[in-house]
Short mmCIF file of C-alpha atoms in Angstrom, two decimals:
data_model
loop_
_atom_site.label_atom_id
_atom_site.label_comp_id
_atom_site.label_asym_id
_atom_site.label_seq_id
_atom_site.Cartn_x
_atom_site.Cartn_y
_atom_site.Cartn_z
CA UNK A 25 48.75 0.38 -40.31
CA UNK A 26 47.32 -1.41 -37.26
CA UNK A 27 46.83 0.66 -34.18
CA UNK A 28 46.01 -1.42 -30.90
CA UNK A 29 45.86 0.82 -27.22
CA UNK A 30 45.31 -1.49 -24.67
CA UNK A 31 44.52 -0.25 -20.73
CA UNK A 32 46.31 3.15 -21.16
CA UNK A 33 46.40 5.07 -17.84
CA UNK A 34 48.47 8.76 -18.47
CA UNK A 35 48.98 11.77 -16.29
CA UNK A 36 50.13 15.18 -16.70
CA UNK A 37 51.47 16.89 -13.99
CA UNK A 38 49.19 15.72 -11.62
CA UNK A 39 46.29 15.13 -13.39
CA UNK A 40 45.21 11.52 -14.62
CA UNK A 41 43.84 12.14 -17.84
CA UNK A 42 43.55 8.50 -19.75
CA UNK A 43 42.05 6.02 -17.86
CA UNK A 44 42.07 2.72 -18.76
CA UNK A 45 41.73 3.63 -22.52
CA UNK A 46 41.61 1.05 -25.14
CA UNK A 47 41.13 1.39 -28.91
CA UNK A 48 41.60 -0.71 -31.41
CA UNK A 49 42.22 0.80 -35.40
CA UNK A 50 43.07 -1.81 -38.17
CA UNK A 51 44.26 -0.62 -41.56
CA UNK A 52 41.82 1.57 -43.51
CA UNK A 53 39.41 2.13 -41.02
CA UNK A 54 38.63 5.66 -40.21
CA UNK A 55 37.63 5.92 -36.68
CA UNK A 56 35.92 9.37 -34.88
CA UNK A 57 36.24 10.15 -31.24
CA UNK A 58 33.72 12.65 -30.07
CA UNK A 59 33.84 13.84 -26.79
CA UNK A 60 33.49 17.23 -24.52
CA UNK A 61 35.62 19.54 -23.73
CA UNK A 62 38.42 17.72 -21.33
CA UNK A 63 38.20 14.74 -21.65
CA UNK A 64 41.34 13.80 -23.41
CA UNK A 65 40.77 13.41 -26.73
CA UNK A 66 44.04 16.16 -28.01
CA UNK A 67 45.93 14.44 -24.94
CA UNK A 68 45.41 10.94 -26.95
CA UNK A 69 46.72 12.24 -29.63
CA UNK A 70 49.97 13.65 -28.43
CA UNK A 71 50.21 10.54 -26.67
CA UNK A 72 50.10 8.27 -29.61
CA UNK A 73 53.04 10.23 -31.85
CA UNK A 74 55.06 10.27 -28.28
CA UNK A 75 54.48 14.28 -26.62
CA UNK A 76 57.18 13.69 -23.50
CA UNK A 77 54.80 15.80 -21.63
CA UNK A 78 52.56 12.88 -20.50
CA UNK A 79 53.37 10.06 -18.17
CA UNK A 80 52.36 6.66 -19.69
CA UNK A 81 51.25 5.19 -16.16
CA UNK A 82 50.13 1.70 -17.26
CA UNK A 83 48.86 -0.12 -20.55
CA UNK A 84 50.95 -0.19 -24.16
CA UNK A 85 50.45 1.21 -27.40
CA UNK A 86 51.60 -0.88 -30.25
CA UNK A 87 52.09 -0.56 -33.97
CA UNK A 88 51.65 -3.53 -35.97
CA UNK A 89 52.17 -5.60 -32.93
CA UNK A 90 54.56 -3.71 -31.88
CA UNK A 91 54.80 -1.68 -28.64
CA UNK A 92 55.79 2.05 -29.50
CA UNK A 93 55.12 3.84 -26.11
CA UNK A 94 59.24 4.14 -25.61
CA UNK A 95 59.84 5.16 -29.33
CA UNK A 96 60.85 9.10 -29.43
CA UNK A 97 58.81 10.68 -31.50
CA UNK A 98 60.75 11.19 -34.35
CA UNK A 99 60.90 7.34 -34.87
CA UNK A 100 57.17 6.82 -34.45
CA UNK A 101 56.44 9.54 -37.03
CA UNK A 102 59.11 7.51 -39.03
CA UNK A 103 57.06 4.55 -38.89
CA UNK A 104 54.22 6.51 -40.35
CA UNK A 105 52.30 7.91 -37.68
CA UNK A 106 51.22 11.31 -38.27
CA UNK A 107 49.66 14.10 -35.93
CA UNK A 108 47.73 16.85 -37.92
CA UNK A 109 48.12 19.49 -35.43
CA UNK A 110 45.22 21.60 -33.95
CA UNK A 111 46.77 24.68 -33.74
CA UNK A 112 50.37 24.14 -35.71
CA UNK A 113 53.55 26.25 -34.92
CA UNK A 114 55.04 28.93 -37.22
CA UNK A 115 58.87 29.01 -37.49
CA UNK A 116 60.14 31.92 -38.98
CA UNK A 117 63.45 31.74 -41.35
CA UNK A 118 62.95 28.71 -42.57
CA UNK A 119 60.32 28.28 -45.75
CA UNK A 120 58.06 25.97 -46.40
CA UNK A 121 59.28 23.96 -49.08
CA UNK A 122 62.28 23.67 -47.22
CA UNK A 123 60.98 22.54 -44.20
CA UNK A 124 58.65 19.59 -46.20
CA UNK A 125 61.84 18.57 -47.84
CA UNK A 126 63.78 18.22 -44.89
CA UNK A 127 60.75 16.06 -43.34
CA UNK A 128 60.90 14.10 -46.09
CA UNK A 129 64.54 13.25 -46.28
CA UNK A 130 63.96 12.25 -42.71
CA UNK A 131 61.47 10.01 -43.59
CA UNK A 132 63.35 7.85 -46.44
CA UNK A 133 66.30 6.20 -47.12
CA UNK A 134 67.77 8.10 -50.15
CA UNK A 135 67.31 11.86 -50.65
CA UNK A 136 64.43 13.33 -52.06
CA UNK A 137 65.21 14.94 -55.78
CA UNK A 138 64.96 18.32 -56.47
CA UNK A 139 62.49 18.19 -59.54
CA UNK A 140 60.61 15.25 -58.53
CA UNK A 141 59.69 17.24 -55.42
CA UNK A 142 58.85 20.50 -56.93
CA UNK A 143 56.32 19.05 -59.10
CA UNK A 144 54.53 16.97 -56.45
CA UNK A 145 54.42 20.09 -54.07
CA UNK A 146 53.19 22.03 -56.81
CA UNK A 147 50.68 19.70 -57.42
CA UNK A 148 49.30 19.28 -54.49
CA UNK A 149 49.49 23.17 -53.60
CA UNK A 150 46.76 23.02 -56.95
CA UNK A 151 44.71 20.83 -55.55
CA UNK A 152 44.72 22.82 -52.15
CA UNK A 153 43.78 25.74 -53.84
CA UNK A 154 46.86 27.43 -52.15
CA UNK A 155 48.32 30.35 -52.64
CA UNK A 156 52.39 29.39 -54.75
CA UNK A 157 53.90 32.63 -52.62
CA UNK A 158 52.98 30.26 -49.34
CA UNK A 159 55.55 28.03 -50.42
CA UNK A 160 58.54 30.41 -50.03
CA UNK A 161 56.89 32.04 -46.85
CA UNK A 162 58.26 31.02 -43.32
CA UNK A 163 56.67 28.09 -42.34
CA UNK A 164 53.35 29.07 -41.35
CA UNK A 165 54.05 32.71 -40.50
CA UNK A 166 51.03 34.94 -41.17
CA UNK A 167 49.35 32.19 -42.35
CA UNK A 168 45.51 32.52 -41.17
CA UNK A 169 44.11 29.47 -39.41
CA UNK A 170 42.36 27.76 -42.80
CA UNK A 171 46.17 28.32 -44.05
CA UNK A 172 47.71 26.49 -41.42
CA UNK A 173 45.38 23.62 -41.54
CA UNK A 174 45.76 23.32 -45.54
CA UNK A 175 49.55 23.17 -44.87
CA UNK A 176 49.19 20.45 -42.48
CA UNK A 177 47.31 18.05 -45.14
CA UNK A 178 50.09 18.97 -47.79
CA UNK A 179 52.54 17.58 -45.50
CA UNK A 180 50.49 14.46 -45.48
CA UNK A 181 50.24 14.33 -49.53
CA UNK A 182 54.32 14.95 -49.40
CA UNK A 183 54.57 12.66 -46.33
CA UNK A 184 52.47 10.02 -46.80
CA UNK A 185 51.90 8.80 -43.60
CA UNK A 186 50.22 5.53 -42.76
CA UNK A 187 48.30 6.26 -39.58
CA UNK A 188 47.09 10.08 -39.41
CA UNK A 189 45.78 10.97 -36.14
CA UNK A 190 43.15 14.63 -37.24
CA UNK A 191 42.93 16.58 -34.23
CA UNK A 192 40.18 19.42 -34.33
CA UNK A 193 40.94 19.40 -37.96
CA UNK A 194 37.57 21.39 -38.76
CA UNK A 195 38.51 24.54 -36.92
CA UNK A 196 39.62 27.22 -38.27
CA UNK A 197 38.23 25.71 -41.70
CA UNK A 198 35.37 27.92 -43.54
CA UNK A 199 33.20 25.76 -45.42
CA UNK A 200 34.72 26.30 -48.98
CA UNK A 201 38.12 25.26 -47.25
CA UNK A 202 36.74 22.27 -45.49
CA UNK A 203 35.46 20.43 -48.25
CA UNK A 204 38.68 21.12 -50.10
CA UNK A 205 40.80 20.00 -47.36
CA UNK A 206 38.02 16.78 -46.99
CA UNK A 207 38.21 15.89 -50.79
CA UNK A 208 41.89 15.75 -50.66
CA UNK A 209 42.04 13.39 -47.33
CA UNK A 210 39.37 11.32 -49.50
CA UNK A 211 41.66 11.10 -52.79
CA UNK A 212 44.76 10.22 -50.63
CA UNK A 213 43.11 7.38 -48.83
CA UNK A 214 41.24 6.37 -52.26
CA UNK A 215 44.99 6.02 -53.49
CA UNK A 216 46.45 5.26 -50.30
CA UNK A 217 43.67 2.74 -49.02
CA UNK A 218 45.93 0.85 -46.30
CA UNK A 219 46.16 4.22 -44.49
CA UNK A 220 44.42 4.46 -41.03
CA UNK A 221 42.70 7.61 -39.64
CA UNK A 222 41.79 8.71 -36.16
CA UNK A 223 39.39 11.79 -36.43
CA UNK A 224 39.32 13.57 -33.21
CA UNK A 225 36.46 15.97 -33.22
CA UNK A 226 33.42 17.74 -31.33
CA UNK A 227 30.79 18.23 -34.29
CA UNK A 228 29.51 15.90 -37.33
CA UNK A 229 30.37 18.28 -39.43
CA UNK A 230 33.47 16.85 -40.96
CA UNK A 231 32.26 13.64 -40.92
CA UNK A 232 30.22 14.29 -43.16
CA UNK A 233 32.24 14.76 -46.00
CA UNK A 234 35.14 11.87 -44.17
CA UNK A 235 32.68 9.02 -43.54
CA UNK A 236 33.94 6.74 -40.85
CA UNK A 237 33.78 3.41 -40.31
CA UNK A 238 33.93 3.41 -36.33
CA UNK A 239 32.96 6.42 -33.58
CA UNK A 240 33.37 6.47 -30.27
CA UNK A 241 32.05 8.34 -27.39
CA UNK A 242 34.83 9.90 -25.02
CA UNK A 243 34.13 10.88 -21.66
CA UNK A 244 36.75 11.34 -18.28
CA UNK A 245 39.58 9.87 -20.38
CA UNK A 246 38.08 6.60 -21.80
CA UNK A 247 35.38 5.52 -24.08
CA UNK A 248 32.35 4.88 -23.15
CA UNK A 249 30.43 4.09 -25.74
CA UNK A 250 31.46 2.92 -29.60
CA UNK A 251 28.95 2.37 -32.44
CA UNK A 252 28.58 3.23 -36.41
CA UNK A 253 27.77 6.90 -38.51
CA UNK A 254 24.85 6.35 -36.57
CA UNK A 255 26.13 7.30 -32.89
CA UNK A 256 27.56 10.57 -34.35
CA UNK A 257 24.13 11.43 -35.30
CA UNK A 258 23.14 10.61 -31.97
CA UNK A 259 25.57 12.88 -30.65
CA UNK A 260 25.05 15.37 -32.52
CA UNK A 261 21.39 15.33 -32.27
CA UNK A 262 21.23 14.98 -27.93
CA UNK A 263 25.11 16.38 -27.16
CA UNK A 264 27.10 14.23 -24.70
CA UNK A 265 25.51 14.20 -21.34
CA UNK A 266 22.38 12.20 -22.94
CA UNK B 26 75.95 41.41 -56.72
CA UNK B 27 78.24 43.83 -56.89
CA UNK B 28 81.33 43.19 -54.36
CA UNK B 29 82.56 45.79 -52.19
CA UNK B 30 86.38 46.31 -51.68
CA UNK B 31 87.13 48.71 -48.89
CA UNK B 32 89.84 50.47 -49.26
CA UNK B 33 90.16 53.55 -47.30
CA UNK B 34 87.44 53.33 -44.79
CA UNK B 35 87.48 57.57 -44.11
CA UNK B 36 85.68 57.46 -47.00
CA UNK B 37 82.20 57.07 -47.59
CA UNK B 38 80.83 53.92 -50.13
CA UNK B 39 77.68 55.41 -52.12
CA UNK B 40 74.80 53.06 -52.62
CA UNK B 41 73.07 54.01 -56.02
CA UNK B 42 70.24 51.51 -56.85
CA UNK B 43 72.18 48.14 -56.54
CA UNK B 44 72.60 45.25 -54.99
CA UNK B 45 75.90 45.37 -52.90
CA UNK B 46 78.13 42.31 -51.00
CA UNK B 47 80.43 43.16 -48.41
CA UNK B 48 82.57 40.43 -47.01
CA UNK B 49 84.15 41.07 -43.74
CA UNK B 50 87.43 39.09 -42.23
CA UNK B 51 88.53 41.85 -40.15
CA UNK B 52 87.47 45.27 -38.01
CA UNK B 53 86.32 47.35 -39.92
CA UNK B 54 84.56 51.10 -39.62
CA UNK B 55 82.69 51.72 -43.00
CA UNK B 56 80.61 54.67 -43.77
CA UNK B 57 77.36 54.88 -46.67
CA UNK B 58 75.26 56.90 -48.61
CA UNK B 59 72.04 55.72 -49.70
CA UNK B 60 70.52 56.92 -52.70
CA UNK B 61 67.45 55.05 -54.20
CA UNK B 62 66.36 51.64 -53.43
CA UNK B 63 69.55 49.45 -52.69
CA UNK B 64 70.28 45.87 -51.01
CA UNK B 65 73.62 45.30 -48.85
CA UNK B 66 74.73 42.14 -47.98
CA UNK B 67 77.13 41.58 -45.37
CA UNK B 68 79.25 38.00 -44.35
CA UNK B 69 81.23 38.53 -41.64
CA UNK B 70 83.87 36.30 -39.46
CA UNK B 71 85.64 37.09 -36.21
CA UNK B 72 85.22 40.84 -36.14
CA UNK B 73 83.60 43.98 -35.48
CA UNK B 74 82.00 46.02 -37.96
CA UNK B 75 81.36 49.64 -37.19
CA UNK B 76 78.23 50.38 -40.27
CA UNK B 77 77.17 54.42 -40.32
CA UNK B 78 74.48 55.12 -43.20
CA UNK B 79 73.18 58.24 -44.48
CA UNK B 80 70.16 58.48 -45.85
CA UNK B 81 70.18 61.00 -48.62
CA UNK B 82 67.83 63.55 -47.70
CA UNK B 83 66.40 65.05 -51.26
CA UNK B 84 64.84 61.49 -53.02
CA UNK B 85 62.57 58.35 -51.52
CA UNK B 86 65.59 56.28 -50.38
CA UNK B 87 65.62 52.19 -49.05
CA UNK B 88 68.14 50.12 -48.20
CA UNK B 89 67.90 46.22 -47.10
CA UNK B 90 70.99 44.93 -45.03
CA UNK B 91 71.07 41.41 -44.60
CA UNK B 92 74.00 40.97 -42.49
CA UNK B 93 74.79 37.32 -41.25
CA UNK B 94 78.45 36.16 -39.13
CA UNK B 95 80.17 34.30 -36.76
CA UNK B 96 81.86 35.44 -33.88
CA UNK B 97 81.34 39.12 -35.45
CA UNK B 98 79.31 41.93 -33.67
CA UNK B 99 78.13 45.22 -35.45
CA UNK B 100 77.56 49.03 -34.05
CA UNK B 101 75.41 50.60 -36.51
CA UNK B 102 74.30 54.07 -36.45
CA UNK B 103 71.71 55.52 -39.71
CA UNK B 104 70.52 58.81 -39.63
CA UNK B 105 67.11 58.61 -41.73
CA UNK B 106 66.18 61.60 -43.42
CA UNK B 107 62.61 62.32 -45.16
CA UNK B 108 60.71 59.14 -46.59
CA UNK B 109 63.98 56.66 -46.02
CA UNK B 110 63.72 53.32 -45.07
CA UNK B 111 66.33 51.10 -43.71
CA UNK B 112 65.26 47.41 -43.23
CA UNK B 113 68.47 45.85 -41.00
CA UNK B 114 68.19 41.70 -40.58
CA UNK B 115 71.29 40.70 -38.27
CA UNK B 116 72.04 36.89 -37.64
CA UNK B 117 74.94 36.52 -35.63
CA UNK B 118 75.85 32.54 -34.44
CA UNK B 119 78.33 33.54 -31.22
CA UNK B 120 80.96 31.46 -29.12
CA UNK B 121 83.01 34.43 -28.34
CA UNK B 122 81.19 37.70 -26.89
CA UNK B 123 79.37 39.41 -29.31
CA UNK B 124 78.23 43.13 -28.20
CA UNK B 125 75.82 44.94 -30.43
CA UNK B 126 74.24 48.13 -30.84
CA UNK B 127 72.26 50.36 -32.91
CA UNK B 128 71.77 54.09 -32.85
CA UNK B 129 69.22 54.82 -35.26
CA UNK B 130 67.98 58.65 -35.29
CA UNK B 131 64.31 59.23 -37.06
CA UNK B 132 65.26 63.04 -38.64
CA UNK B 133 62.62 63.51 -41.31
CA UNK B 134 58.60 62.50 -41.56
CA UNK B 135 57.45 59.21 -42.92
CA UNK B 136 60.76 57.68 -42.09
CA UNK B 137 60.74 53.92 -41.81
CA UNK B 138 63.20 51.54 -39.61
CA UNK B 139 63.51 47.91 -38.99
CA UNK B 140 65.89 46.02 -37.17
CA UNK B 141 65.56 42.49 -37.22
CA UNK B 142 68.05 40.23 -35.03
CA UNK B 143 68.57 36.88 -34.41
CA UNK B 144 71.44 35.86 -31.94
CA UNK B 145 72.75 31.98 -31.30
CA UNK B 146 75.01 32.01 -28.52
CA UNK B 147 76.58 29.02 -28.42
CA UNK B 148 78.99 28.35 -24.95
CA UNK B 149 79.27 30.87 -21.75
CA UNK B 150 80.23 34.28 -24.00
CA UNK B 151 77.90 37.47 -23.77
CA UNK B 152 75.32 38.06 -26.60
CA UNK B 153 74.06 41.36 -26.34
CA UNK B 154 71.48 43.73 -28.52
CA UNK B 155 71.56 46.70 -27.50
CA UNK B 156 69.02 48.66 -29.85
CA UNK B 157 67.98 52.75 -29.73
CA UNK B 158 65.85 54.01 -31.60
CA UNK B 159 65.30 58.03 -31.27
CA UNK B 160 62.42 60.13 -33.23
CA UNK B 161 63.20 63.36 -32.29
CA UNK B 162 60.15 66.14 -32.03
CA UNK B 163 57.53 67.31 -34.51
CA UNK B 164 58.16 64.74 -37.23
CA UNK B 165 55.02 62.34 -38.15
CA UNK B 166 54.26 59.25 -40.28
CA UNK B 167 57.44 57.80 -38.62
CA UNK B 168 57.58 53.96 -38.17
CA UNK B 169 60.39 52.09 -35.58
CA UNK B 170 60.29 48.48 -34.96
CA UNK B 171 63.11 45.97 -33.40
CA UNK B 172 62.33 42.51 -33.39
CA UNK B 173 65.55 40.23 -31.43
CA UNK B 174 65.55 36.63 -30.78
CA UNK B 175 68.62 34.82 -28.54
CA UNK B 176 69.03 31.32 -28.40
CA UNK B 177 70.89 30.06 -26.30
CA UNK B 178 72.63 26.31 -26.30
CA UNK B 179 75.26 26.66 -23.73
CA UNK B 180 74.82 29.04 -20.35
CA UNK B 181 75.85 32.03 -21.76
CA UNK B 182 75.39 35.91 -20.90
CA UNK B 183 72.34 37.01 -23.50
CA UNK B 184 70.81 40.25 -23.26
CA UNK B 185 68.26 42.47 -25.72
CA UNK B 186 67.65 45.59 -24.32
CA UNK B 187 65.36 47.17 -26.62
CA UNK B 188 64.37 51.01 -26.27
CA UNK B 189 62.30 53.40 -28.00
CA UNK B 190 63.24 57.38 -27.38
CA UNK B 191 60.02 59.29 -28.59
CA UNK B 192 60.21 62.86 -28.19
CA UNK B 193 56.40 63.01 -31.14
CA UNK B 194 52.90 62.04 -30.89
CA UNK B 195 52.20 60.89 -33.91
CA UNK B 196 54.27 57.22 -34.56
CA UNK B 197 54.15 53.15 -35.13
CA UNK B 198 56.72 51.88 -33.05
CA UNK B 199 56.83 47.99 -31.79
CA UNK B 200 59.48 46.23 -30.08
CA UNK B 201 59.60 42.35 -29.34
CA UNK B 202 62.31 40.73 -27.40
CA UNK B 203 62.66 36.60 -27.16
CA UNK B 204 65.96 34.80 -25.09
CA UNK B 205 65.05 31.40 -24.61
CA UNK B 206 65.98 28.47 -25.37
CA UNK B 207 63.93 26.18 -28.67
CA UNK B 208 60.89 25.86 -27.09
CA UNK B 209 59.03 22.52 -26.29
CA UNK B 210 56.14 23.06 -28.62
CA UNK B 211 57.85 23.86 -31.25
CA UNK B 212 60.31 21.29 -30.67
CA UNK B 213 57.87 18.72 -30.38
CA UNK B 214 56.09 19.76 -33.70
CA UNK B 215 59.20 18.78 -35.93
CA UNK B 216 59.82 15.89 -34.28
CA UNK B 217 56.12 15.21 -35.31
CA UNK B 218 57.29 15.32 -38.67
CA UNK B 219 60.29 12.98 -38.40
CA UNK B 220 63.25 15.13 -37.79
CA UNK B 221 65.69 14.22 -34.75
CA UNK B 222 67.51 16.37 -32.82
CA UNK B 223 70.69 17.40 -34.72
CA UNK B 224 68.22 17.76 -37.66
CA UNK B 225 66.08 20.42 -35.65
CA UNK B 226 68.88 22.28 -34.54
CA UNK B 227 70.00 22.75 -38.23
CA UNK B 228 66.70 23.45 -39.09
CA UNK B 229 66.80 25.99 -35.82
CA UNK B 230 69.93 27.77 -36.24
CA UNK B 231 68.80 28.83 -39.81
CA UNK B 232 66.04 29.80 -38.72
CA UNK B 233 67.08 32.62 -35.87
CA UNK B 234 70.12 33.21 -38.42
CA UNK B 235 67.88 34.18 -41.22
CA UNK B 236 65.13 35.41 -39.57
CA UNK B 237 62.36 37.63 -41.61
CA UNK B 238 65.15 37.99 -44.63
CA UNK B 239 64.10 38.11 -47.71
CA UNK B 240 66.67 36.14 -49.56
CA UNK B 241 67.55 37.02 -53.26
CA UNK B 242 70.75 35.56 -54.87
CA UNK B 243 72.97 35.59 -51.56
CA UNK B 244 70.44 32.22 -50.28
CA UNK B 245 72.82 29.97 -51.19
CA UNK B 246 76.05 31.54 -50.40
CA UNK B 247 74.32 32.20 -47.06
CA UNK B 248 73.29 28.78 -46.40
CA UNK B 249 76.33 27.16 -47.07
CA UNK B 250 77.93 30.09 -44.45
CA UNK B 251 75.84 28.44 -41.94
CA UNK B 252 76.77 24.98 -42.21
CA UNK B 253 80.01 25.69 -42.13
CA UNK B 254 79.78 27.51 -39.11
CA UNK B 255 76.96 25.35 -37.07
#
């Protein structure tokens, strides 16, 4: 999936927090954004799957040449476009299998079969290293923070989106948990290799097991500097204000 | 399951380490015994239920309720002797006023309670929860909790008025209260995911119907309650 942001200006309330953003992702890159705290790297994510909480201002997002930024949300994630949540929301009553199985019904055309699905969720949940019970548990109720993040990358193995937008993905992971959760993102785009990725981040850490292609300096809502593995080094190595 | 059929409600129904369905069509005023470590399920349509259990007091006694209805409201009162626990989940989906209430008395130690609601109130009708629960003096390792959750889709009357009469020192009570309507983050998450906005509702009203129960072999009669009534 091709991503292309051109001279995006969004507000919040009465804060301007994109200004004059551009970014362009072609299919299978995997692009980092680094950036302090504030500067509107979780807002560009919300932005991108369609969050009616911020105020597209000026510019255009499009999707394969097409312009998205008046698509609800539920159509853009349709398209493909997935948002691996920071801190994702617990629902209780309604499991987890069930919930994955209702997001995937969304997603196609004809339903999703019973046994088909079972044996892919149970698959993946393996490769996780989940815990089965979680699966029958209310969707992410007293599930600790690793937990949480794990579910959101099963979704993506059920889902599979085309553009996935990671957003702090590497918090709330222990280091056991992140390299599981990294080899799985690495096997899905191996087998999915068209697949896009947006890695929104503050450390090297996970990029070190997710190599990207492109990363990009963030600062006061745009980017302000873009280079190779390299600049992430950088970063890490002198922090931002350098 | 085995299925109830009331028919004198003067007298008592005894619970003996089973799994019990009661379906309710009309008002109704029943009265049980609890001995061992029983289930009760309830399905209820357009009518009050008045529910009194009795905790036997000589054995380590537990009943599960998992009570779901439409336009129904309940008035439960338990009296929970030593070591009993009663785990009540309540989903009620309302477009007529539904006024509830609980009156459960802590009368022995290590006593255990749980009342677990979950209200939809659909158009301008009153949805109330009106939950006591008493632990009366000198009895320890008692725990109380009420957990109730209103949604509310139209501009309707919803209350929870949760309260917690302690008269001993020594306790774990909680109480949580939610009326609200789906809230934006959450919202926005399963829209994330694809769904639109009839398919988060149905996704919604489960979830406040069913709440924290633990479904055996009534899941699928229950879900297929709830779409016919959403």
């Amino acid at each position: 999936m091709n991503l292309e942001i051109n001279n995006l200006f969004v507000h919040a309330e009465d804060k301007k927090i994109l200004n004059d953003f551009n970014l362009v992702v072609k299919k299978s890159e995997i692009h980092a954004i680094m950036g302090p705290n504030g500067t509107g790297k979780s807002t560009l994510s919300k932005v991108i799957i369609g969050n009616d909480h911020y105020v597209i201002d000026k510019g255009d997002i499009k999707v394969d040449g097409k312009s998205i930024k008046d698509m609800p949300t539920y159509e853009r994630a349709r398209m493909g476009i997935f948002l691996c949540f920071q801190s994702p929301v617990s629902i209780d009553g309604i499991s987890n299998s069930e919930f994955i199985r209702t997001a995937m019904n969304a997603n196609t055309d004809k339903p999703v079969g019973l046994y088909s699905f079972i044996k892919d969720l149970e698959t993946n949940i393996d490769n996780l290293k989940m815990d089965k019970d979680m699966m029958h548990r209310s969707l992410n109720q007293g599930f600790s923070g690793g937990e949480r993040k794990k579910n959101e990358i099963l979704q993506i193995l059920m889902l599979k989106p085309k553009l996935i937008i990671f957003d702090e993905l590497d918090s709330g992971l222990d280091v056991d948990s992140l390299k599981i959760v990294c080899d799985n993102i690495n096997k899905y785009l191996k087998e999915n290799p068209d697949t896009s990725v947006i890695f929104i981040t503050h450390y090297t850490r996970i990029l070190n097991y997710v190599k990207p292609t492109h990363v990009h300096m963030m600062n006061n809502g745009t980017i302000v500097k873009s280079g190779d593995f390299n600049l992430a080094l950088e970063i890490e190595e002198k922090g931002y204000n350098e | 399951m085995n299925k109830l059929n009331i028919v004198d409600e003067s007298k008592n129904i005894i619970l003996n380490n089973d799994c019990y369905l009661l379906e309710v069509n009309k008002d109704m005023h029943v009265g049980f015994e609890v001995n061992g470590d029983n289930k009760l399920v309830i399905i209820g349509n357009d009518s009050h239920l008045n529910l009194y259990f009795l905790f036997n007091n000589e054995n380590v006694n537990t009943l599960v309720v998992n009570c779901i209805g439409k336009n129904i409201s309940i008035d439960v009162k338990g009296s929970l002797f030593t070591d009993s626990k009663l785990i009540f989940n309540y989903g009620v989906l309302a477009n007529k006023d539904s006024i509830n209430t609980y009156d459960i008395c802590h009368m022995g130690d290590n006593s255990i309670s749980e009342l677990n609601n979950g209200g939809i109130n659909l158009s301008n009708n009153k949805l109330y929860f009106n939950i006591d629960g008493r632990v009366y003096q000198s009895i320890t390792g008692v725990e109380c909790r009420q957990n109730s959750k209103i949604i509310n889709y139209g501009n309707g009357d919803s209350k929870i008025i949760p309260n917690l009469i302690i008269d001993t020192n020594e306790i774990l009570a909680s109480h949580s209260a939610y009326i609200g309507t789906i809230d934006k983050e959450t919202k926005f998450y399963l829209e994330s995911r694809g769904l639109t906005e009839e398919e988060i509702n149905n996704l919604f009203v489960k979830s406040i119907i069913l709440g924290k129960m633990e479904l055996g072999e009534e899941a699928s009669i229950f879900n297929e309650k709830i779409k016919e009534w959403w």
